[in-house]
Short mmCIF file of C-alpha atoms and ligand atoms in Angstrom, two decimals:
data_model
loop_
_atom_site.label_atom_id
_atom_site.label_comp_id
_atom_site.label_asym_id
_atom_site.label_seq_id
_atom_site.Cartn_x
_atom_site.Cartn_y
_atom_site.Cartn_z
CA MET L 1 79.77 88.48 125.16
CA LYS L 2 78.60 91.45 123.13
CA CYS L 3 80.58 94.65 123.17
CA LYS L 4 78.71 97.86 123.90
CA ARG L 5 79.10 99.77 120.67
CA ALA L 6 80.54 99.09 117.21
CA ILE L 7 81.02 101.02 114.00
CA VAL L 8 80.00 99.44 110.70
CA TRP L 9 82.16 101.15 108.11
CA PHE L 10 80.28 100.92 104.80
CA ARG L 11 82.50 100.80 101.71
CA ASN L 12 81.51 99.02 98.49
CA ASP L 13 78.77 97.12 100.32
CA LEU L 14 75.99 99.71 100.38
CA ARG L 15 73.14 97.35 101.23
CA VAL L 16 71.41 95.72 104.16
CA THR L 17 70.49 92.43 102.44
CA ASP L 18 73.26 89.84 102.23
CA ASN L 19 75.63 92.02 104.18
CA GLU L 20 77.65 89.72 106.41
CA THR L 21 79.62 92.60 107.89
CA LEU L 22 76.43 94.23 109.14
CA VAL L 23 74.94 90.95 110.36
CA LYS L 24 78.08 89.99 112.30
CA ALA L 25 78.34 93.46 113.81
CA ILE L 26 74.74 93.27 115.03
CA GLN L 27 75.47 89.87 116.57
CA SER L 28 78.58 91.18 118.30
CA ALA L 29 77.59 94.61 119.60
CA GLU L 30 74.65 96.07 121.50
CA GLU L 31 74.65 99.29 119.48
CA ILE L 32 75.66 99.93 115.90
CA LEU L 33 76.96 103.13 114.40
CA PRO L 34 76.83 102.85 110.57
CA ILE L 35 79.25 105.24 108.84
CA TYR L 36 80.25 106.08 105.29
CA CYS L 37 83.38 108.17 104.87
CA PHE L 38 84.08 110.22 101.73
CA ASP L 39 87.81 109.73 101.27
CA PRO L 40 89.25 112.77 99.43
CA ARG L 41 91.90 110.54 97.82
CA MET L 42 89.15 108.90 95.75
CA PHE L 43 88.36 112.27 94.18
CA GLU L 44 91.85 113.49 93.41
CA LYS L 45 92.94 114.27 89.86
CA THR L 46 95.01 111.62 88.11
CA ALA L 47 98.38 112.39 86.51
CA LEU L 48 96.45 112.78 83.23
CA GLY L 49 94.29 115.51 84.72
CA PHE L 50 90.88 113.88 85.09
CA PRO L 51 89.19 113.10 88.40
CA LYS L 52 89.54 109.54 89.69
CA THR L 53 85.82 109.57 90.40
CA GLY L 54 83.81 111.38 87.77
CA ALA L 55 80.38 112.98 88.07
CA PHE L 56 78.32 109.95 86.98
CA ARG L 57 79.77 107.68 89.62
CA PHE L 58 79.61 110.38 92.27
CA GLN L 59 75.92 110.87 91.50
CA PHE L 60 75.25 107.13 91.66
CA LEU L 61 77.19 106.90 94.93
CA VAL L 62 75.23 109.70 96.61
CA GLU L 63 71.93 108.20 95.42
CA SER L 64 73.01 104.85 96.85
CA LEU L 65 73.96 106.40 100.18
CA ARG L 66 70.68 108.29 100.42
CA GLN L 67 68.79 105.04 99.92
CA LEU L 68 70.99 103.25 102.42
CA ARG L 69 70.32 105.97 104.99
CA ILE L 70 66.55 105.58 104.48
CA ARG L 71 66.81 101.81 104.76
CA LEU L 72 68.87 102.04 107.97
CA GLN L 73 66.41 104.56 109.40
CA GLU L 74 63.56 102.14 108.71
CA LEU L 75 65.49 99.59 110.77
CA GLY L 76 65.91 102.01 113.67
CA ALA L 77 69.40 103.31 112.89
CA ASP L 78 70.87 105.96 110.60
CA LEU L 79 73.84 106.50 108.31
CA ILE L 80 76.51 108.94 109.43
CA ILE L 81 78.25 110.68 106.57
CA ALA L 82 81.84 111.63 107.35
CA GLN L 83 84.52 113.24 105.23
CA GLY L 84 88.26 112.69 105.57
CA LEU L 85 90.73 109.84 105.72
CA PRO L 86 88.83 106.81 107.06
CA GLU L 87 91.88 105.68 109.05
CA GLU L 88 91.68 108.99 110.97
CA LYS L 89 88.02 109.89 110.85
CA LEU L 90 86.66 106.56 112.04
CA ILE L 91 89.09 106.48 114.94
CA GLU L 92 88.15 110.04 115.89
CA ILE L 93 84.44 109.14 115.91
CA GLY L 94 85.21 105.83 117.60
CA GLU L 95 87.03 107.50 120.46
CA LYS L 96 84.45 110.24 120.86
CA TYR L 97 81.59 107.79 121.16
CA SER L 98 83.36 105.00 123.07
CA VAL L 99 83.28 102.50 120.23
CA GLU L 100 84.91 99.18 121.01
CA LYS L 101 85.05 97.60 117.58
CA ILE L 102 85.03 98.53 113.89
CA PHE L 103 83.57 96.13 111.30
CA PHE L 104 84.22 96.45 107.59
CA SER L 105 84.31 94.54 104.28
CA GLN L 106 87.63 93.66 102.69
CA GLU L 107 88.82 95.07 99.39
CA VAL L 108 91.60 93.69 97.23
CA THR L 109 93.65 96.38 95.54
CA SER L 110 96.54 98.34 96.98
CA GLU L 111 94.96 101.71 97.80
CA GLU L 112 91.94 100.16 99.52
CA VAL L 113 94.02 97.56 101.35
CA GLY L 114 96.45 100.30 102.40
CA VAL L 115 93.56 102.16 104.06
CA GLU L 116 92.48 98.96 105.85
CA ILE L 117 95.97 98.39 107.21
CA ALA L 118 96.31 102.01 108.35
CA LEU L 119 92.89 101.85 110.02
CA GLU L 120 93.72 98.61 111.82
CA LYS L 121 96.98 100.10 113.05
CA SER L 122 95.46 103.27 114.44
CA ALA L 123 92.49 101.38 115.89
CA TRP L 124 94.70 98.98 117.80
CA ALA L 125 96.78 101.89 119.09
CA LYS L 126 93.60 103.31 120.64
CA GLY L 127 92.41 99.97 121.97
CA ILE L 128 89.65 99.60 119.36
CA GLN L 129 89.30 96.17 117.79
CA THR L 130 88.62 95.56 114.11
CA GLU L 131 87.09 92.69 112.18
CA SER L 132 86.72 92.41 108.43
CA PHE L 133 84.77 90.16 106.06
CA TRP L 134 85.12 88.98 102.49
CA GLN L 135 81.92 89.54 100.62
CA SER L 136 82.37 91.06 97.18
CA THR L 137 82.41 87.87 95.10
CA LEU L 138 80.06 85.07 94.14
CA PHE L 139 82.41 82.42 95.50
CA HIS L 140 83.80 83.08 98.95
CA SER L 141 87.60 83.34 99.03
CA ASP L 142 87.75 80.77 101.86
CA ASP L 143 85.90 78.24 99.68
CA LEU L 144 88.29 78.32 96.72
CA PRO L 145 89.91 74.95 96.04
CA PHE L 146 93.31 76.71 95.88
CA PRO L 147 95.03 79.48 97.86
CA VAL L 148 94.35 82.91 96.29
CA ALA L 149 98.08 83.15 95.55
CA GLN L 150 97.65 80.15 93.25
CA THR L 151 94.59 81.42 91.39
CA PRO L 152 94.82 79.93 87.87
CA GLU L 153 96.02 82.49 85.37
CA VAL L 154 93.67 81.31 82.64
CA PHE L 155 89.97 82.07 83.06
CA THR L 156 88.72 78.72 81.79
CA GLN L 157 90.88 76.87 84.28
CA PHE L 158 89.71 79.15 87.06
CA ARG L 159 86.04 78.63 86.14
CA LYS L 160 86.32 74.88 85.72
CA SER L 161 88.14 74.47 88.99
CA LEU L 162 85.23 75.82 90.94
CA GLU L 163 81.89 76.17 89.20
CA LYS L 164 80.83 72.54 89.62
CA ILE L 165 82.67 71.97 92.87
CA VAL L 166 82.31 75.01 95.07
CA GLU L 167 78.93 75.95 96.46
CA VAL L 168 77.86 79.54 96.46
CA ARG L 169 77.11 80.47 100.05
CA ARG L 170 73.55 81.44 100.90
CA THR L 171 72.65 85.09 101.27
CA PHE L 172 72.13 86.72 104.66
CA PRO L 173 68.64 88.11 105.13
CA ALA L 174 68.35 91.82 105.94
CA PRO L 175 68.27 92.48 109.69
CA LEU L 176 64.83 93.20 111.14
CA THR L 177 66.07 95.92 113.42
CA ILE L 178 69.32 97.68 114.30
CA LYS L 179 69.96 99.14 117.72
CA TYR L 180 71.35 102.62 117.36
CA PRO L 181 72.98 104.55 120.22
CA GLY L 182 70.34 106.03 122.54
CA THR L 183 69.07 109.58 122.65
CA ASP L 184 71.63 110.46 125.31
CA THR L 185 74.16 110.54 122.50
CA ILE L 186 73.61 113.37 120.07
CA PHE L 187 74.92 112.71 116.61
CA SER L 188 74.85 114.80 113.55
CA ASN L 189 74.31 112.33 110.74
CA GLY L 190 76.28 114.56 108.39
CA ASP L 191 75.53 116.12 105.03
CA PHE L 192 76.23 114.71 101.61
CA PRO L 193 78.97 116.65 99.82
CA GLU L 194 78.10 118.67 96.73
CA TYR L 195 79.58 118.00 93.28
CA SER L 196 81.55 121.24 93.52
CA HIS L 197 83.24 120.05 96.71
CA PHE L 198 85.21 117.62 94.56
CA GLY L 199 85.49 119.93 91.57
CA LEU L 200 82.77 118.03 89.66
CA LYS L 201 79.91 119.31 87.54
CA GLU L 202 76.48 117.78 87.92
CA PRO L 203 75.62 115.69 84.82
CA GLU L 204 72.83 117.01 82.62
CA PRO L 205 69.58 115.64 84.09
CA ALA L 206 68.59 113.98 80.84
CA SER L 207 71.94 112.45 80.05
CA ALA L 208 72.45 109.30 82.13
CA TYR L 209 70.13 106.34 81.55
CA VAL L 210 67.06 107.14 83.66
CA GLU L 211 66.99 103.56 84.94
CA LEU L 212 70.49 103.85 86.42
CA VAL L 213 69.58 105.20 89.84
CA GLY L 214 71.82 104.28 92.75
CA GLY L 215 70.76 102.27 95.77
CA GLU L 216 69.74 98.84 96.99
CA ASP L 217 66.03 99.26 96.23
CA ALA L 218 66.75 100.38 92.68
CA GLY L 219 69.15 97.46 92.17
CA LEU L 220 66.62 94.94 93.46
CA ARG L 221 63.96 96.54 91.26
CA ARG L 222 66.24 96.05 88.26
CA ILE L 223 66.54 92.32 89.06
CA GLN L 224 62.78 92.17 89.39
CA SER L 225 62.21 93.94 86.11
CA TYR L 226 64.95 92.21 84.05
CA PHE L 227 64.19 88.68 85.27
CA TRP L 228 60.54 88.62 86.17
CA GLU L 229 58.56 91.45 84.60
CA LYS L 230 60.30 91.70 81.22
CA ASN L 231 61.39 88.04 81.28
CA LEU L 232 64.68 88.91 79.55
CA LEU L 233 67.02 86.46 81.22
CA LYS L 234 65.90 83.62 78.98
CA ASN L 235 67.48 85.37 75.98
CA TYR L 236 70.45 86.97 77.69
CA LYS L 237 73.09 85.00 75.78
CA GLU L 238 71.68 86.12 72.44
CA THR L 239 71.14 89.76 73.37
CA ARG L 240 74.13 90.49 75.63
CA ASN L 241 76.30 91.81 72.79
CA GLY L 242 73.79 94.51 71.94
CA LEU L 243 74.60 98.19 71.80
CA LEU L 244 71.41 100.20 71.70
CA GLY L 245 68.80 100.63 74.41
CA PHE L 246 68.82 99.48 77.99
CA ASP L 247 67.63 95.88 78.05
CA TYR L 248 70.08 93.95 75.86
CA SER L 249 72.09 93.15 79.00
CA SER L 250 71.32 93.17 82.70
CA LYS L 251 72.93 96.53 83.62
CA PHE L 252 73.57 95.12 87.07
CA SER L 253 77.16 96.41 87.02
CA PRO L 254 76.76 99.83 88.72
CA TRP L 255 74.84 98.25 91.60
CA LEU L 256 77.30 95.38 91.88
CA THR L 257 80.22 97.77 91.91
CA LEU L 258 79.02 99.70 94.93
CA GLY L 259 77.60 96.58 96.51
CA CYS L 260 73.99 97.80 96.40
CA ILE L 261 73.22 94.24 95.33
CA SER L 262 75.41 91.20 95.89
CA PRO L 263 76.38 88.62 93.26
CA ARG L 264 74.89 85.94 95.54
CA THR L 265 71.51 87.68 95.50
CA ILE L 266 71.61 87.60 91.69
CA PHE L 267 72.71 83.96 91.78
CA GLU L 268 69.76 82.96 93.98
CA GLU L 269 67.35 84.80 91.69
CA VAL L 270 68.81 83.03 88.63
CA LYS L 271 68.29 79.69 90.38
CA ARG L 272 64.69 80.63 91.24
CA TYR L 273 64.14 81.74 87.63
CA GLU L 274 65.51 78.38 86.45
CA ARG L 275 63.05 76.57 88.71
CA GLU L 276 60.04 78.73 88.00
CA ARG L 277 60.52 79.81 84.36
CA ILE L 278 63.24 78.23 82.29
CA LYS L 279 66.78 76.88 82.62
CA ASN L 280 68.87 77.31 79.48
CA GLU L 281 72.23 78.55 78.16
CA SER L 282 71.25 82.14 78.85
CA THR L 283 70.51 81.58 82.51
CA TYR L 284 73.86 79.85 82.85
CA TRP L 285 75.60 82.62 80.93
CA LEU L 286 74.75 85.30 83.43
CA ILE L 287 76.44 83.22 86.11
CA PHE L 288 79.35 82.66 83.72
CA GLU L 289 79.79 86.44 83.49
CA LEU L 290 79.67 86.77 87.27
CA ILE L 291 82.49 84.24 87.38
CA TRP L 292 84.51 86.55 85.11
CA ARG L 293 83.95 89.23 87.71
CA ASP L 294 85.21 86.92 90.48
CA TYR L 295 88.16 85.91 88.35
CA PHE L 296 89.44 89.48 87.92
CA ARG L 297 88.98 90.09 91.64
CA PHE L 298 91.07 87.09 92.62
CA ILE L 299 93.65 87.83 89.92
CA CYS L 300 94.02 91.36 91.32
CA LYS L 301 94.38 89.98 94.83
CA LYS L 302 97.00 87.56 93.61
CA HIS L 303 99.07 90.03 91.60
CA GLY L 304 98.69 93.16 93.73
CA ASN L 305 100.09 96.33 92.22
CA ALA L 306 101.26 94.62 89.01
CA VAL L 307 97.77 95.03 87.55
CA PHE L 308 98.24 98.81 87.42
CA GLN L 309 101.73 98.73 85.96
CA ILE L 310 102.48 99.42 82.32
CA ASP L 311 104.16 96.01 81.86
CA GLY L 312 101.16 94.27 83.48
CA ILE L 313 101.42 90.79 84.88
CA LYS L 314 103.05 89.48 81.71
CA LYS L 315 105.94 91.91 82.23
CA GLN L 316 105.62 93.05 78.64
CA MET L 317 108.04 95.63 77.33
CA ASP L 318 106.81 99.22 77.29
CA SER L 319 106.60 100.21 73.64
CA TRP L 320 103.49 102.35 73.88
CA ARG L 321 103.00 105.75 72.28
CA ARG L 322 102.09 108.65 74.53
CA ASP L 323 100.49 111.03 72.08
CA SER L 324 98.23 113.37 74.05
CA ALA L 325 96.46 114.72 70.98
CA ASP L 326 95.44 111.29 69.64
CA PHE L 327 94.47 110.20 73.14
CA GLN L 328 92.36 113.31 73.61
CA ARG L 329 90.52 112.62 70.33
CA TRP L 330 89.82 109.08 71.50
CA CYS L 331 88.49 110.39 74.84
CA GLU L 332 86.22 112.88 73.14
CA GLY L 333 84.94 110.46 70.52
CA LYS L 334 86.52 112.42 67.69
CA THR L 335 88.88 109.92 66.09
CA GLY L 336 86.98 109.89 62.81
CA VAL L 337 86.16 106.19 63.21
CA PRO L 338 82.39 106.06 63.72
CA PHE L 339 82.09 102.84 65.71
CA VAL L 340 84.74 104.01 68.18
CA ASP L 341 83.41 107.53 68.41
CA ALA L 342 79.79 106.49 68.93
CA ASN L 343 80.82 104.32 71.88
CA MET L 344 83.00 107.01 73.42
CA ARG L 345 80.24 109.58 73.03
CA GLU L 346 77.82 107.25 74.75
CA LEU L 347 80.30 106.89 77.62
CA ASN L 348 80.82 110.63 77.90
CA THR L 349 77.09 111.37 77.79
CA THR L 350 75.79 108.60 80.04
CA GLY L 351 78.67 107.10 82.03
CA PHE L 352 77.88 103.70 80.49
CA MET L 353 79.17 101.69 77.53
CA SER L 354 78.27 98.15 76.49
CA ASN L 355 80.75 95.32 76.90
CA ARG L 356 81.09 95.05 73.11
CA GLY L 357 81.79 98.77 72.94
CA ARG L 358 84.38 98.60 75.73
CA GLN L 359 86.27 95.79 74.01
CA ASN L 360 86.32 97.68 70.74
CA VAL L 361 87.34 101.12 71.95
CA ALA L 362 89.99 99.58 74.19
CA SER L 363 91.37 97.48 71.34
CA PHE L 364 91.35 100.52 69.05
CA LEU L 365 93.32 102.59 71.56
CA VAL L 366 95.95 99.96 72.25
CA ASN L 367 96.16 97.98 69.00
CA ASP L 368 95.41 100.60 66.34
CA LEU L 369 96.64 103.77 68.01
CA ASN L 370 99.22 101.91 70.11
CA ILE L 371 98.63 104.30 72.98
CA ASP L 372 99.56 103.50 76.58
CA TRP L 373 96.81 101.17 77.83
CA THR L 374 96.96 102.61 81.35
CA TRP L 375 95.76 105.94 79.93
CA GLY L 376 92.66 104.26 78.60
CA ALA L 377 92.08 102.41 81.87
CA SER L 378 92.41 105.68 83.81
CA TYR L 379 89.94 107.43 81.54
CA PHE L 380 87.44 104.61 82.06
CA GLU L 381 88.06 104.83 85.79
CA SER L 382 87.04 108.45 85.72
CA GLN L 383 84.05 108.14 83.41
CA LEU L 384 82.38 104.80 84.07
CA ILE L 385 79.33 104.78 86.30
CA ASP L 386 80.13 101.13 87.08
CA TYR L 387 83.90 101.51 87.49
CA ASP L 388 85.17 98.52 89.38
CA VAL L 389 88.87 98.51 90.02
CA CYS L 390 89.39 94.79 89.30
CA SER L 391 87.02 94.43 86.34
CA ASN L 392 88.36 97.57 84.73
CA TRP L 393 92.11 97.09 85.10
CA GLY L 394 91.79 93.33 84.57
CA ASN L 395 89.89 93.75 81.31
CA TRP L 396 92.21 96.49 80.09
CA MET L 397 95.26 94.30 80.75
CA TYR L 398 93.52 91.54 78.86
CA VAL L 399 92.83 93.66 75.78
CA ALA L 400 96.30 95.23 75.92
CA GLY L 401 97.92 91.81 75.92
CA VAL L 402 99.75 92.41 79.21
CA GLY L 403 97.34 90.37 81.32
CA ASN L 404 96.46 86.73 81.50
CA ASP L 405 94.92 86.13 78.10
CA PRO L 406 96.36 82.89 76.70
CA ARG L 407 95.70 84.18 73.16
CA GLU L 408 98.39 86.43 71.78
CA ASN L 409 97.14 89.65 70.24
CA ARG L 410 93.41 89.93 70.93
CA TYR L 411 92.78 92.35 68.10
CA PHE L 412 89.28 93.57 67.32
CA ASN L 413 88.80 94.56 63.72
CA ILE L 414 86.66 97.64 64.30
CA ILE L 415 85.20 97.59 60.81
CA ARG L 416 84.08 93.99 61.00
CA GLN L 417 82.85 94.45 64.55
CA GLY L 418 80.81 97.47 63.50
CA LYS L 419 79.31 95.60 60.59
CA ASN L 420 78.51 92.57 62.72
CA TYR L 421 77.12 94.23 65.77
CA ASP L 422 75.68 97.43 64.31
CA LYS L 423 74.47 96.01 61.01
CA GLU L 424 72.32 98.91 59.92
CA GLY L 425 74.44 101.57 61.57
CA ASP L 426 71.64 102.51 64.00
CA PHE L 427 73.98 102.70 66.97
CA VAL L 428 76.43 104.98 65.19
CA ARG L 429 73.66 107.21 63.94
CA ALA L 430 72.16 107.44 67.45
CA TRP L 431 75.36 108.91 68.88
CA ILE L 432 76.71 110.75 65.85
CA PRO L 433 73.81 112.70 64.41
CA GLU L 434 76.15 114.19 61.76
CA LEU L 435 76.05 110.76 60.11
CA ALA L 436 72.28 110.43 60.10
CA SER L 437 72.08 110.59 56.32
CA ILE L 438 74.45 107.67 55.68
CA ASN L 439 72.58 104.45 55.09
CA GLY L 440 73.18 100.89 56.14
CA PHE L 441 76.51 99.53 57.13
CA ASN L 442 78.33 101.86 54.78
CA ILE L 443 78.55 103.86 57.92
CA HIS L 444 81.37 101.57 58.94
CA GLN L 445 84.73 101.74 57.28
CA PRO L 446 87.42 100.02 55.24
CA GLU L 447 88.75 96.66 56.28
CA ASP L 448 92.28 97.68 57.14
CA LEU L 449 92.39 100.08 60.00
CA SER L 450 96.04 100.70 60.73
CA THR L 451 96.69 104.39 61.21
CA ALA L 452 99.16 104.37 58.36
CA LYS L 453 96.62 102.72 56.08
CA LEU L 454 93.98 105.23 57.01
CA LYS L 455 96.37 108.07 56.27
CA GLU L 456 97.21 106.45 52.94
CA PHE L 457 93.56 106.76 52.02
CA GLY L 458 93.42 110.37 53.09
CA ILE L 459 91.64 109.72 56.34
CA GLU L 460 93.25 111.38 59.27
CA LEU L 461 92.29 110.57 62.77
CA GLY L 462 90.39 113.43 64.28
CA LYS L 463 89.08 114.96 61.08
CA THR L 464 85.56 115.96 61.93
CA TYR L 465 82.52 114.52 60.23
CA PRO L 466 81.31 114.47 57.60
CA HIS L 467 84.66 115.00 55.86
CA ALA L 468 86.24 111.81 57.15
CA MET L 469 83.08 109.91 56.42
CA VAL L 470 82.99 111.01 52.84
CA GLU L 471 86.49 109.62 52.41
CA MET L 472 85.57 106.43 54.19
CA VAL L 473 82.38 105.80 52.33
CA LYS L 474 84.26 106.24 49.06
CA TRP L 475 86.55 103.45 50.16
CA VAL L 476 83.88 100.97 51.27
C1 FAD H 1 88.05 97.53 78.76
C2 FAD H 1 86.94 97.05 79.67
C3 FAD H 1 86.72 97.70 80.88
C4 FAD H 1 85.71 97.25 81.74
N1 FAD H 1 85.50 97.92 82.92
C5 FAD H 1 84.56 97.46 83.79
C6 FAD H 1 84.33 98.11 85.03
O1 FAD H 1 85.00 99.08 85.40
N2 FAD H 1 83.32 97.64 85.83
C7 FAD H 1 82.57 96.55 85.47
O2 FAD H 1 81.67 96.17 86.23
N3 FAD H 1 82.78 95.90 84.32
C8 FAD H 1 83.74 96.32 83.46
N4 FAD H 1 83.93 95.67 82.28
C9 FAD H 1 83.18 94.42 82.01
C10 FAD H 1 81.84 94.59 81.27
O3 FAD H 1 82.00 95.39 80.15
C11 FAD H 1 80.74 95.16 82.16
O4 FAD H 1 80.67 94.46 83.38
C12 FAD H 1 79.37 95.07 81.50
O5 FAD H 1 79.39 95.74 80.26
C13 FAD H 1 78.32 95.71 82.40
O6 FAD H 1 77.05 95.66 81.82
P1 FAD H 1 75.95 94.64 82.34
O7 FAD H 1 75.84 94.72 83.83
O8 FAD H 1 74.73 94.89 81.57
O9 FAD H 1 76.62 93.26 81.96
P2 FAD H 1 75.97 91.81 81.75
O10 FAD H 1 76.37 91.35 80.42
O11 FAD H 1 74.54 91.81 82.07
O12 FAD H 1 76.78 90.93 82.81
C14 FAD H 1 76.33 90.70 84.15
C15 FAD H 1 77.45 91.04 85.10
O13 FAD H 1 78.57 90.18 84.88
C16 FAD H 1 79.78 90.88 85.13
N5 FAD H 1 80.58 90.93 83.91
C17 FAD H 1 80.15 90.84 82.64
N6 FAD H 1 81.20 90.88 81.79
C18 FAD H 1 82.31 91.01 82.54
C19 FAD H 1 83.69 91.12 82.25
N7 FAD H 1 84.18 91.08 81.00
N8 FAD H 1 84.55 91.28 83.28
C20 FAD H 1 84.11 91.32 84.55
N9 FAD H 1 82.81 91.21 84.88
C21 FAD H 1 81.93 91.06 83.89
C22 FAD H 1 79.39 92.30 85.53
O14 FAD H 1 79.36 92.37 86.94
C23 FAD H 1 77.99 92.44 84.95
O15 FAD H 1 77.19 93.37 85.64
C24 FAD H 1 84.92 96.12 81.38
C25 FAD H 1 85.15 95.49 80.16
C26 FAD H 1 86.15 95.95 79.31
C27 FAD H 1 86.37 95.25 77.99
#
């Protein structure tokens, strides 16, 4: 029998298509109260002084919520915006409006799971039931051929143990209508907080990539454009390591992170593309990358808090430097190493950085500067428009050698990487206009990049351009 009224607590599942939590709530309750709660803890400053959620992600989140509200209104409901601790706020609203059940999607890492546990506890104390669903991955956790606690440590083993065996579940269609509490109940649907409420400054209008607009419609439009209109999927494997422009990779990550689109929706579109256009290594490779995303999610679930610890899951000794000045130069894109700085400047200006860029700047911070990898991960957490707790901390552990990479020392030679992936130096010149006059790959630097070596050649990290460049170019 259906209960009278239920809350759907939206978290990182800001969509109506393929949203099992929403579908199951509609099946179980006569009336649905959709709520998003801004949790102040997500906007606190970290120990290093930057906000956990920076302006780019906040902007993308608010855009996504605005679109979700419109979508829910089209279906006959609305989206209530609340502010406060979800474990308190949702119970308060639940009690006020005689809610019998709260539905939500499960997360995996400690802070988010802590909130779920606290919510469940206070709900039960007030006689409100709760039910939660797993829906952030391509492969459902219940379908894995092993318990999550035995997730293989090595990616290839993980992938091989499921990709040909486990079926991806079908997507749930969007509901046709949602019954919202009647007009006898007066709700205020709540205002969206301003940037200043969380101590943030609105990004310059022209800075972020114009295509990166939050929301389900925008995410689905990106699939439409990347797969069908521009027909780019067929070359994805060859272009995915690009640096300049918008279309070298899918850019699905910000929408995936907030759940504006689901990995299963992308999967079904890839399969349709394979039937209707072409099936090749590139079409497979996009799914391969989504499996990486799943992998980090299950690894985080398996290892819990260890993924945030300095010794990682390998329990590596802490021998990191904690030099604030060098770290600050890295953050600002002022190390004096063009390939690193160009990537960091792109991140600071747009909230986005390519995968190739992320690997390189992370490797530079931990392998060349030997600085505490958790500092880098925290900075990314603050800045990235697509920050995803598992993908970010999992990848950082990987690069820092404290994660589950079977290869010892995954060092990226920044010079070689720059020369390979930015052959003519166009990427560097795009983000460091001071270097516009330097031609070709001379813009990249000497082969040996250890700090000591650089100093030996008179190049000091942080020297501003063009001084450092003059030194470097002499050496090339
Ligand atoms: C140090 C570091 C930090 C990272 N932090 C994040 C993060 O916070 N959020 C995030 O979504 N990705 C993160 N990544 C992974 C990757 O860089 C981005 O997913 C990718 O650049 C996003 O662009 P795209 O959507 O165009 O990717 P595409 O190449 O088009 O890939 C499609 C999708 O596959 C998934 N994917 C691709 N590569 C990876 C990967 N290495 N790990 C996990 N998933 C992957 C993403 O969901 C991505 O949207 C990080 C990588 C590194 C090296």
